[in-house]
PDB file of C-alpha atoms in Angstrom:
ATOM      1  CA  MET A   1      -4.216  57.628  15.050  1.00  0.00           C
ATOM      2  CA  ALA A   2      -7.706  55.892  14.175  1.00  0.00           C
ATOM      3  CA  ALA A   3     -10.291  57.768  12.646  1.00  0.00           C
ATOM      4  CA  LYS A   4     -12.885  59.262  14.817  1.00  0.00           C
ATOM      5  CA  LEU A   5     -16.493  58.003  14.368  1.00  0.00           C
ATOM      6  CA  PHE A   6     -19.947  58.766  15.627  1.00  0.00           C
ATOM      7  CA  SER A   7     -23.251  57.647  14.563  1.00  0.00           C
ATOM      8  CA  LYS A   8     -25.727  60.088  12.725  1.00  0.00           C
ATOM      9  CA  LYS A   9     -28.537  58.040  13.559  1.00  0.00           C
ATOM     10  CA  GLN A  10     -27.797  57.951  17.481  1.00  0.00           C
ATOM     11  CA  ALA A  11     -27.025  61.564  17.523  1.00  0.00           C
ATOM     12  CA  ILE A  12     -30.227  62.752  15.860  1.00  0.00           C
ATOM     13  CA  SER A  13     -32.330  60.051  17.979  1.00  0.00           C
ATOM     14  CA  HIS A  14     -30.762  61.479  20.978  1.00  0.00           C
ATOM     15  CA  GLY A  15     -31.430  65.112  19.950  1.00  0.00           C
ATOM     16  CA  PHE A  16     -35.438  64.349  19.503  1.00  0.00           C
ATOM     17  CA  LYS A  17     -35.304  62.323  22.817  1.00  0.00           C
ATOM     18  CA  MET A  18     -33.862  65.184  24.876  1.00  0.00           C
ATOM     19  CA  THR A  19     -35.954  67.761  22.935  1.00  0.00           C
ATOM     20  CA  LYS A  20     -39.168  65.651  24.132  1.00  0.00           C
ATOM     21  CA  LYS A  21     -37.883  65.328  27.681  1.00  0.00           C
ATOM     22  CA  TYR A  22     -36.977  69.358  27.963  1.00  0.00           C
ATOM     23  CA  PHE A  23     -39.758  70.609  25.744  1.00  0.00           C
ATOM     24  CA  GLY A  24     -41.255  72.757  28.423  1.00  0.00           C
ATOM     25  CA  VAL A  25     -38.058  74.814  28.666  1.00  0.00           C
ATOM     26  CA  ILE A  26     -37.513  74.615  25.011  1.00  0.00           C
ATOM     27  CA  PHE A  27     -41.093  76.015  24.518  1.00  0.00           C
ATOM     28  CA  ILE A  28     -40.482  79.015  26.831  1.00  0.00           C
ATOM     29  CA  LEU A  29     -37.127  79.703  24.817  1.00  0.00           C
ATOM     30  CA  ALA A  30     -38.941  79.639  21.547  1.00  0.00           C
ATOM     31  CA  LEU A  31     -41.509  82.249  22.990  1.00  0.00           C
ATOM     32  CA  ILE A  32     -38.636  84.450  24.034  1.00  0.00           C
ATOM     33  CA  TYR A  33     -37.000  84.052  20.475  1.00  0.00           C
ATOM     34  CA  ALA A  34     -40.263  84.984  18.992  1.00  0.00           C
ATOM     35  CA  ALA A  35     -40.792  87.994  21.039  1.00  0.00           C
ATOM     36  CA  PHE A  36     -37.138  88.926  20.117  1.00  0.00           C
ATOM     37  CA  GLN A  37     -37.858  88.742  16.502  1.00  0.00           C
ATOM     38  CA  ILE A  38     -40.988  90.705  16.844  1.00  0.00           C
ATOM     39  CA  VAL A  39     -39.273  93.718  18.498  1.00  0.00           C
ATOM     40  CA  SER A  40     -36.417  93.574  15.911  1.00  0.00           C
ATOM     41  CA  ALA A  41     -38.937  93.502  13.083  1.00  0.00           C
ATOM     42  CA  VAL A  42     -41.221  96.425  14.443  1.00  0.00           C
ATOM     43  CA  LEU A  43     -38.110  98.498  14.998  1.00  0.00           C
ATOM     44  CA  ASN A  44     -36.816  97.841  11.389  1.00  0.00           C
ATOM     45  CA  TYR A  45     -40.228  98.329   9.975  1.00  0.00           C
ATOM     46  CA  GLY A  46     -40.692 101.796  11.784  1.00  0.00           C
ATOM     47  CA  ALA A  47     -37.090 102.784  10.644  1.00  0.00           C
ATOM     48  CA  GLY A  48     -38.009 102.556   7.080  1.00  0.00           C
ATOM     49  CA  MET A  49     -35.984 101.486   4.232  1.00  0.00           C
ATOM     50  CA  PRO A  50     -34.318 103.187   1.080  1.00  0.00           C
ATOM     51  CA  VAL A  51     -36.886 103.486  -1.720  1.00  0.00           C
ATOM     52  CA  SER A  52     -35.780 101.302  -4.825  1.00  0.00           C
ATOM     53  CA  LYS A  53     -36.734 101.118  -8.184  1.00  0.00           C
ATOM     54  CA  GLU A  54     -37.689  97.656  -8.028  1.00  0.00           C
ATOM     55  CA  SER A  55     -40.109  98.431  -5.313  1.00  0.00           C
ATOM     56  CA  MET A  56     -41.724 101.294  -7.310  1.00  0.00           C
ATOM     57  CA  GLU A  57     -42.147  98.944 -10.312  1.00  0.00           C
ATOM     58  CA  ARG A  58     -43.894  96.542  -8.180  1.00  0.00           C
ATOM     59  CA  LEU A  59     -46.324  99.467  -7.342  1.00  0.00           C
ATOM     60  CA  TYR A  60     -46.872 100.333 -10.566  1.00  0.00           C
ATOM     61  CA  GLN A  61     -46.187  97.083 -12.777  1.00  0.00           C
ATOM     62  CA  ASP A  62     -44.918  99.335 -15.227  1.00  0.00           C
ATOM     63  CA  ALA A  63     -41.066 100.228 -15.660  1.00  0.00           C
ATOM     64  CA  SER A  64     -41.558 103.479 -17.432  1.00  0.00           C
ATOM     65  CA  THR A  65     -44.091 104.883 -15.094  1.00  0.00           C
ATOM     66  CA  ALA A  66     -42.202 103.940 -12.331  1.00  0.00           C
ATOM     67  CA  GLU A  67     -38.995 105.444 -13.579  1.00  0.00           C
ATOM     68  CA  THR A  68     -40.859 108.770 -14.183  1.00  0.00           C
ATOM     69  CA  LEU A  69     -41.999 108.823 -10.297  1.00  0.00           C
ATOM     70  CA  TYR A  70     -38.606 107.820  -9.251  1.00  0.00           C
ATOM     71  CA  SER A  71     -36.820 110.597 -11.156  1.00  0.00           C
ATOM     72  CA  HIS A  72     -39.689 113.250 -10.024  1.00  0.00           C
ATOM     73  CA  LEU A  73     -38.855 112.226  -6.398  1.00  0.00           C
ATOM     74  CA  VAL A  74     -35.077 112.678  -6.971  1.00  0.00           C
ATOM     75  CA  GLU A  75     -35.414 115.981  -8.825  1.00  0.00           C
ATOM     76  CA  ASN A  76     -37.594 117.425  -6.313  1.00  0.00           C
ATOM     77  CA  GLY A  77     -35.506 116.551  -3.349  1.00  0.00           C
ATOM     78  CA  TYR A  78     -37.806 113.749  -1.792  1.00  0.00           C
ATOM     79  CA  ILE A  79     -35.067 111.003  -2.008  1.00  0.00           C
ATOM     80  CA  THR A  80     -31.667 110.785  -3.154  1.00  0.00           C
ATOM     81  CA  LYS A  81     -30.287 108.983  -6.297  1.00  0.00           C
ATOM     82  CA  ASP A  82     -29.819 105.982  -3.959  1.00  0.00           C
ATOM     83  CA  GLY A  83     -33.506 106.099  -2.594  1.00  0.00           C
ATOM     84  CA  ALA A  84     -32.683 107.240   0.859  1.00  0.00           C
ATOM     85  CA  VAL A  85     -35.467 109.386   2.385  1.00  0.00           C
ATOM     86  CA  LEU A  86     -34.688 113.073   2.586  1.00  0.00           C
ATOM     87  CA  PRO A  87     -36.112 115.548   5.241  1.00  0.00           C
ATOM     88  CA  LYS A  88     -38.385 116.924   2.739  1.00  0.00           C
ATOM     89  CA  LEU A  89     -40.348 113.576   2.427  1.00  0.00           C
ATOM     90  CA  GLN A  90     -39.822 112.808   6.197  1.00  0.00           C
ATOM     91  CA  ASN A  91     -41.493 115.885   7.185  1.00  0.00           C
ATOM     92  CA  ILE A  92     -44.656 115.748   4.867  1.00  0.00           C
ATOM     93  CA  LYS A  93     -47.679 115.306   7.095  1.00  0.00           C
ATOM     94  CA  SER A  94     -50.295 114.227   4.630  1.00  0.00           C
ATOM     95  CA  ALA A  95     -50.978 113.053   1.059  1.00  0.00           C
ATOM     96  CA  SER A  96     -52.117 116.602  -0.182  1.00  0.00           C
ATOM     97  CA  GLU A  97     -48.683 117.933   0.427  1.00  0.00           C
ATOM     98  CA  LEU A  98     -46.908 115.660  -1.930  1.00  0.00           C
ATOM     99  CA  ALA A  99     -45.982 117.028  -5.296  1.00  0.00           C
ATOM    100  CA  LEU A 100     -46.622 114.577  -7.971  1.00  0.00           C
ATOM    101  CA  PRO A 101     -46.060 114.370 -11.983  1.00  0.00           C
ATOM    102  CA  SER A 102     -48.926 115.273 -13.945  1.00  0.00           C
ATOM    103  CA  GLY A 103     -51.131 112.105 -14.730  1.00  0.00           C
ATOM    104  CA  MET A 104     -50.393 110.662 -11.235  1.00  0.00           C
ATOM    105  CA  GLU A 105     -52.925 112.645  -9.270  1.00  0.00           C
ATOM    106  CA  ASP A 106     -55.682 109.801  -8.938  1.00  0.00           C
ATOM    107  CA  ASP A 107     -52.794 107.673  -7.421  1.00  0.00           C
ATOM    108  CA  ARG A 108     -51.866 110.317  -4.851  1.00  0.00           C
ATOM    109  CA  TYR A 109     -53.045 108.211  -1.684  1.00  0.00           C
ATOM    110  CA  ARG A 110     -51.478 104.924  -3.159  1.00  0.00           C
ATOM    111  CA  ILE A 111     -48.120 106.693  -3.710  1.00  0.00           C
ATOM    112  CA  PHE A 112     -48.136 108.473  -0.247  1.00  0.00           C
ATOM    113  CA  ASP A 113     -49.119 105.235   1.522  1.00  0.00           C
ATOM    114  CA  PHE A 114     -46.142 103.474  -0.352  1.00  0.00           C
ATOM    115  CA  LEU A 115     -43.672 106.391   0.461  1.00  0.00           C
ATOM    116  CA  ASN A 116     -44.808 106.318   3.919  1.00  0.00           C
ATOM    117  CA  GLN A 117     -43.689 102.643   4.484  1.00  0.00           C
ATOM    118  CA  HIS A 118     -40.131 104.079   3.824  1.00  0.00           C
ATOM    119  CA  ARG A 119     -40.065 107.029   6.220  1.00  0.00           C
ATOM    120  CA  TYR A 120     -38.800 106.904   9.738  1.00  0.00           C
ATOM    121  CA  ARG A 121     -41.970 106.429  11.974  1.00  0.00           C
ATOM    122  CA  LEU A 122     -40.531 105.496  15.316  1.00  0.00           C
ATOM    123  CA  PRO A 123     -41.546 107.783  18.394  1.00  0.00           C
ATOM    124  CA  PHE A 124     -38.254 108.533  19.117  1.00  0.00           C
ATOM    125  CA  PRO A 125     -34.801 110.085  17.712  1.00  0.00           C
ATOM    126  CA  ARG A 126     -32.785 108.055  15.266  1.00  0.00           C
ATOM    127  CA  VAL A 127     -29.899 107.964  17.777  1.00  0.00           C
ATOM    128  CA  ILE A 128     -32.106 106.116  20.055  1.00  0.00           C
ATOM    129  CA  PHE A 129     -33.086 103.538  17.353  1.00  0.00           C
ATOM    130  CA  PHE A 130     -29.269 103.063  16.583  1.00  0.00           C
ATOM    131  CA  LEU A 131     -28.657 102.494  20.226  1.00  0.00           C
ATOM    132  CA  LEU A 132     -31.520 100.130  20.499  1.00  0.00           C
ATOM    133  CA  MET A 133     -30.286  97.964  17.502  1.00  0.00           C
ATOM    134  CA  ILE A 134     -26.840  97.823  18.847  1.00  0.00           C
ATOM    135  CA  ALA A 135     -28.271  96.616  22.269  1.00  0.00           C
ATOM    136  CA  LEU A 136     -30.547  94.101  20.499  1.00  0.00           C
ATOM    137  CA  TRP A 137     -27.481  92.710  18.518  1.00  0.00           C
ATOM    138  CA  VAL A 138     -25.458  92.498  21.883  1.00  0.00           C
ATOM    139  CA  LEU A 139     -28.410  90.537  23.484  1.00  0.00           C
ATOM    140  CA  GLY A 140     -28.789  88.427  20.548  1.00  0.00           C
ATOM    141  CA  LEU A 141     -25.298  87.300  20.539  1.00  0.00           C
ATOM    142  CA  ILE A 142     -25.438  86.571  24.368  1.00  0.00           C
ATOM    143  CA  THR A 143     -28.696  84.594  23.950  1.00  0.00           C
ATOM    144  CA  ASN A 144     -26.998  82.650  21.080  1.00  0.00           C
ATOM    145  CA  ILE A 145     -24.218  81.745  23.468  1.00  0.00           C
ATOM    146  CA  GLY A 146     -26.887  80.848  26.026  1.00  0.00           C
ATOM    147  CA  TRP A 147     -28.792  78.558  23.658  1.00  0.00           C
ATOM    148  CA  LEU A 148     -25.534  76.740  22.765  1.00  0.00           C
ATOM    149  CA  LYS A 149     -24.763  76.193  26.516  1.00  0.00           C
ATOM    150  CA  ILE A 150     -28.304  74.959  26.912  1.00  0.00           C
ATOM    151  CA  SER A 151     -27.999  72.669  24.019  1.00  0.00           C
ATOM    152  CA  LEU A 152     -24.579  71.064  25.629  1.00  0.00           C
ATOM    153  CA  LEU A 153     -26.630  70.533  28.918  1.00  0.00           C
ATOM    154  CA  PHE A 154     -29.623  69.131  27.262  1.00  0.00           C
ATOM    155  CA  SER A 155     -27.282  66.831  25.290  1.00  0.00           C
ATOM    156  CA  ARG A 156     -25.711  65.756  28.424  1.00  0.00           C
ATOM    157  CA  ASP A 157     -29.117  65.116  30.021  1.00  0.00           C
ATOM    158  CA  GLN A 158     -28.956  67.772  32.533  1.00  0.00           C
ATOM    159  CA  GLU A 159     -31.323  70.476  33.663  1.00  0.00           C
ATOM    160  CA  ALA A 160     -31.042  74.177  32.314  1.00  0.00           C
ATOM    161  CA  ALA A 161     -33.135  76.992  33.593  1.00  0.00           C
ATOM    162  CA  VAL A 162     -34.555  79.664  31.116  1.00  0.00           C
ATOM    163  CA  SER A 163     -32.213  82.130  32.828  1.00  0.00           C
ATOM    164  CA  GLU A 164     -29.225  80.225  31.585  1.00  0.00           C
ATOM    165  CA  LEU A 165     -30.085  81.984  28.084  1.00  0.00           C
ATOM    166  CA  PHE A 166     -29.030  85.393  29.410  1.00  0.00           C
ATOM    167  CA  SER A 167     -26.212  84.512  31.908  1.00  0.00           C
ATOM    168  CA  ASN A 168     -23.390  84.182  29.587  1.00  0.00           C
ATOM    169  CA  ALA A 169     -22.057  87.799  29.105  1.00  0.00           C
ATOM    170  CA  PRO A 170     -18.541  86.792  30.260  1.00  0.00           C
ATOM    171  CA  PHE A 171     -18.037  84.880  27.078  1.00  0.00           C
ATOM    172  CA  PHE A 172     -19.232  87.646  24.774  1.00  0.00           C
ATOM    173  CA  LEU A 173     -15.797  88.983  23.660  1.00  0.00           C
ATOM    174  CA  LYS A 174     -14.273  85.455  23.147  1.00  0.00           C
ATOM    175  CA  TYR A 175     -17.474  84.422  21.228  1.00  0.00           C
ATOM    176  CA  PHE A 176     -17.493  87.330  19.100  1.00  0.00           C
ATOM    177  CA  LEU A 177     -13.787  87.312  18.312  1.00  0.00           C
ATOM    178  CA  ALA A 178     -13.972  83.756  17.562  1.00  0.00           C
ATOM    179  CA  SER A 179     -17.094  84.157  15.253  1.00  0.00           C
ATOM    180  CA  LEU A 180     -15.065  87.041  13.468  1.00  0.00           C
ATOM    181  CA  CYS A 181     -12.018  84.942  12.864  1.00  0.00           C
ATOM    182  CA  TYR A 182     -14.223  81.954  11.772  1.00  0.00           C
ATOM    183  CA  GLY A 183     -16.312  84.119   9.379  1.00  0.00           C
ATOM    184  CA  LEU A 184     -13.171  85.748   7.788  1.00  0.00           C
ATOM    185  CA  ALA A 185     -11.284  82.311   7.511  1.00  0.00           C
ATOM    186  CA  VAL A 186     -14.453  80.735   5.832  1.00  0.00           C
ATOM    187  CA  MET A 187     -15.100  83.887   3.498  1.00  0.00           C
ATOM    188  CA  GLY A 188     -11.368  83.752   2.403  1.00  0.00           C
ATOM    189  CA  GLY A 189     -11.707  80.103   1.722  1.00  0.00           C
ATOM    190  CA  PHE A 190     -14.971  80.657  -0.468  1.00  0.00           C
ATOM    191  CA  ILE A 191     -13.003  83.216  -2.275  1.00  0.00           C
ATOM    192  CA  LEU A 192     -10.367  80.806  -3.271  1.00  0.00           C
ATOM    193  CA  LEU A 193     -12.849  78.588  -5.431  1.00  0.00           C
ATOM    194  CA  ILE A 194     -15.555  77.576  -2.735  1.00  0.00           C
ATOM    195  CA  ILE A 195     -14.155  74.058  -2.055  1.00  0.00           C
ATOM    196  CA  PRO A 196     -11.672  75.449   0.634  1.00  0.00           C
ATOM    197  CA  GLY A 197     -14.353  77.528   2.191  1.00  0.00           C
ATOM    198  CA  ILE A 198     -16.316  74.454   2.643  1.00  0.00           C
ATOM    199  CA  ILE A 199     -13.468  72.501   4.265  1.00  0.00           C
ATOM    200  CA  LEU A 200     -12.720  75.253   6.590  1.00  0.00           C
ATOM    201  CA  MET A 201     -16.348  75.558   7.512  1.00  0.00           C
ATOM    202  CA  VAL A 202     -16.507  71.882   8.311  1.00  0.00           C
ATOM    203  CA  MET A 203     -13.105  72.124  10.111  1.00  0.00           C
ATOM    204  CA  LEU A 204     -13.432  75.061  12.483  1.00  0.00           C
ATOM    205  CA  GLN A 205     -17.241  74.491  13.222  1.00  0.00           C
ATOM    206  CA  MET A 206     -16.651  73.237  16.705  1.00  0.00           C
ATOM    207  CA  TYR A 207     -15.141  76.729  17.972  1.00  0.00           C
ATOM    208  CA  PRO A 208     -18.440  77.928  19.877  1.00  0.00           C
ATOM    209  CA  TYR A 209     -18.488  74.830  21.873  1.00  0.00           C
ATOM    210  CA  LEU A 210     -14.870  75.033  22.944  1.00  0.00           C
ATOM    211  CA  VAL A 211     -15.360  78.698  23.761  1.00  0.00           C
ATOM    212  CA  ILE A 212     -18.322  77.897  26.081  1.00  0.00           C
ATOM    213  CA  ASP A 213     -17.176  74.351  27.288  1.00  0.00           C
ATOM    214  CA  LYS A 214     -13.554  74.564  27.532  1.00  0.00           C
ATOM    215  CA  LYS A 215     -13.363  78.568  28.113  1.00  0.00           C
ATOM    216  CA  MET A 216     -10.841  78.769  25.223  1.00  0.00           C
ATOM    217  CA  GLY A 217      -9.630  82.109  23.405  1.00  0.00           C
ATOM    218  CA  PRO A 218     -10.655  82.900  19.737  1.00  0.00           C
ATOM    219  CA  ILE A 219      -7.436  81.498  18.115  1.00  0.00           C
ATOM    220  CA  ALA A 220      -7.054  78.436  20.612  1.00  0.00           C
ATOM    221  CA  SER A 221     -10.942  77.567  19.996  1.00  0.00           C
ATOM    222  CA  LEU A 222     -10.164  77.408  15.990  1.00  0.00           C
ATOM    223  CA  ARG A 223      -6.837  75.311  16.641  1.00  0.00           C
ATOM    224  CA  ALA A 224      -8.672  72.771  18.946  1.00  0.00           C
ATOM    225  CA  SER A 225     -11.674  72.543  16.484  1.00  0.00           C
ATOM    226  CA  ARG A 226      -9.291  71.760  13.799  1.00  0.00           C
ATOM    227  CA  ALA A 227      -7.747  68.906  15.906  1.00  0.00           C
ATOM    228  CA  LEU A 228     -11.175  67.735  17.209  1.00  0.00           C
ATOM    229  CA  THR A 229     -12.768  67.421  13.560  1.00  0.00           C
ATOM    230  CA  LYS A 230      -9.487  65.485  12.090  1.00  0.00           C
ATOM    231  CA  GLY A 231     -10.414  62.233  10.890  1.00  0.00           C
ATOM    232  CA  CYS A 232     -14.036  62.723  10.591  1.00  0.00           C
ATOM    233  CA  ARG A 233     -14.754  65.957   8.364  1.00  0.00           C
ATOM    234  CA  TRP A 234     -16.455  64.025   5.733  1.00  0.00           C
ATOM    235  CA  GLN A 235     -18.807  62.490   8.269  1.00  0.00           C
ATOM    236  CA  LEU A 236     -19.392  65.969   9.866  1.00  0.00           C
ATOM    237  CA  PHE A 237     -20.252  67.455   6.177  1.00  0.00           C
ATOM    238  CA  LEU A 238     -22.824  64.904   5.462  1.00  0.00           C
ATOM    239  CA  PHE A 239     -24.279  65.196   9.124  1.00  0.00           C
ATOM    240  CA  GLY A 240     -24.667  68.680   8.594  1.00  0.00           C
ATOM    241  CA  GLY A 241     -26.341  68.387   5.333  1.00  0.00           C
ATOM    242  CA  LEU A 242     -28.884  66.009   7.209  1.00  0.00           C
ATOM    243  CA  LEU A 243     -29.467  68.378   9.924  1.00  0.00           C
ATOM    244  CA  ILE A 244     -30.185  71.016   7.279  1.00  0.00           C
ATOM    245  CA  LEU A 245     -32.782  68.627   5.597  1.00  0.00           C
ATOM    246  CA  LEU A 246     -34.419  67.859   9.016  1.00  0.00           C
ATOM    247  CA  ASN A 247     -34.906  71.692   9.599  1.00  0.00           C
ATOM    248  CA  LEU A 248     -36.238  72.108   5.776  1.00  0.00           C
ATOM    249  CA  GLY A 249     -38.707  69.324   6.737  1.00  0.00           C
ATOM    250  CA  GLY A 250     -39.730  71.237   9.866  1.00  0.00           C
ATOM    251  CA  LEU A 251     -40.107  74.388   7.861  1.00  0.00           C
ATOM    252  CA  LEU A 252     -42.510  72.541   5.394  1.00  0.00           C
ATOM    253  CA  CYS A 253     -44.516  71.441   8.438  1.00  0.00           C
ATOM    254  CA  LEU A 254     -46.287  74.896   8.507  1.00  0.00           C
ATOM    255  CA  VAL A 255     -43.117  76.193  10.137  1.00  0.00           C
ATOM    256  CA  ILE A 256     -44.331  74.649  13.572  1.00  0.00           C
ATOM    257  CA  GLY A 257     -42.117  71.729  12.847  1.00  0.00           C
ATOM    258  CA  LEU A 258     -39.155  73.945  13.501  1.00  0.00           C
ATOM    259  CA  ILE A 259     -40.082  73.936  17.316  1.00  0.00           C
ATOM    260  CA  PHE A 260     -39.035  70.375  17.260  1.00  0.00           C
ATOM    261  CA  THR A 261     -36.512  70.214  14.688  1.00  0.00           C
ATOM    262  CA  VAL A 262     -34.322  73.174  15.492  1.00  0.00           C
ATOM    263  CA  PRO A 263     -33.594  72.292  19.187  1.00  0.00           C
ATOM    264  CA  ALA A 264     -33.331  68.504  18.193  1.00  0.00           C
ATOM    265  CA  THR A 265     -30.657  69.308  15.570  1.00  0.00           C
ATOM    266  CA  SER A 266     -28.886  71.597  17.766  1.00  0.00           C
ATOM    267  CA  ILE A 267     -28.655  68.998  20.643  1.00  0.00           C
ATOM    268  CA  ALA A 268     -27.691  66.329  18.124  1.00  0.00           C
ATOM    269  CA  PHE A 269     -24.761  68.542  17.095  1.00  0.00           C
ATOM    270  CA  ALA A 270     -23.757  69.238  20.809  1.00  0.00           C
ATOM    271  CA  TYR A 271     -24.125  65.391  21.177  1.00  0.00           C
ATOM    272  CA  VAL A 272     -21.380  64.797  18.473  1.00  0.00           C
ATOM    273  CA  TYR A 273     -19.050  67.453  19.835  1.00  0.00           C
ATOM    274  CA  ASP A 274     -19.214  65.694  23.095  1.00  0.00           C
ATOM    275  CA  GLN A 275     -18.477  62.213  21.173  1.00  0.00           C
ATOM    276  CA  LEU A 276     -15.493  63.661  19.580  1.00  0.00           C
ATOM    277  CA  SER A 277     -14.176  65.229  22.626  1.00  0.00           C
ATOM    278  CA  ARG A 278     -14.541  62.072  24.423  1.00  0.00           C
ATOM    279  CA  GLN A 279     -12.653  60.018  21.722  1.00  0.00           C
ATOM    280  CA  LYS A 280      -9.820  62.716  21.689  1.00  0.00           C
ATOM    281  CA  GLU A 281      -9.589  62.591  25.534  1.00  0.00           C
ATOM    282  CA  THR A 282      -9.337  58.827  25.315  1.00  0.00           C
ATOM    283  CA  ALA A 283      -6.647  58.797  22.659  1.00  0.00           C
ATOM    284  CA  ALA A 284      -4.715  61.102  24.454  1.00  0.00           C
ATOM    285  CA  ALA A 285      -4.739  59.245  27.936  1.00  0.00           C
TER     286      ALA A 285
END
């Protein structure tokens, strides 16, 4: 069987060409993604984070003073030894209610502002927060599937509506299980001295398109990806590195460049998937 080939230059050129052609839709998708990230960030910020000794050292620029304050907060029941906020700190309404070690009275308001960032501050119970985070995770996975499908359509020079981003719930379970299997396989490979992990990462990376495009199950998509990438894995490894460099370039262009490089590289990768699929179908005919 002849080695499979594809042109990196042609794939990237095609990616940028289709990005330019369908940029109106892509820009709307980018706005939706930005809104999604803002909502997630606001929820996470409002939920607070455990207090860490490292963050306290940044507050004081003095390890011994930070250690004294941290120990005081633990001993007085404000936080656990791991830094988790306890009800005593959560229920404090103002800086004047905070008991501090001697010598830190002048820093009362600065310390309170610092600790306030770690408290739960959302206007609804924690159970609602956790339910919202689960919902956002599910929605994020569905929109990821939607973007992969849109990338495939654009790579084939086909129109795609913005609604396509949210209309792929039927793929959710297959995609999730396939991603889980992929992650476990790659993780196991990295445990075996890294190189096997890189090989598995390249070998199995086409599974999302096979789930979405061919409607394959989790194991079938991984097996099909192994067959599809056979004979061109070194090419795919170099191509992946090139796509990363392009996105790094977009990041350096004041982040705005990512609006062009991320869709272009996604479409380019979908284009390569189509190229390899056609070669496999031709060889089997």
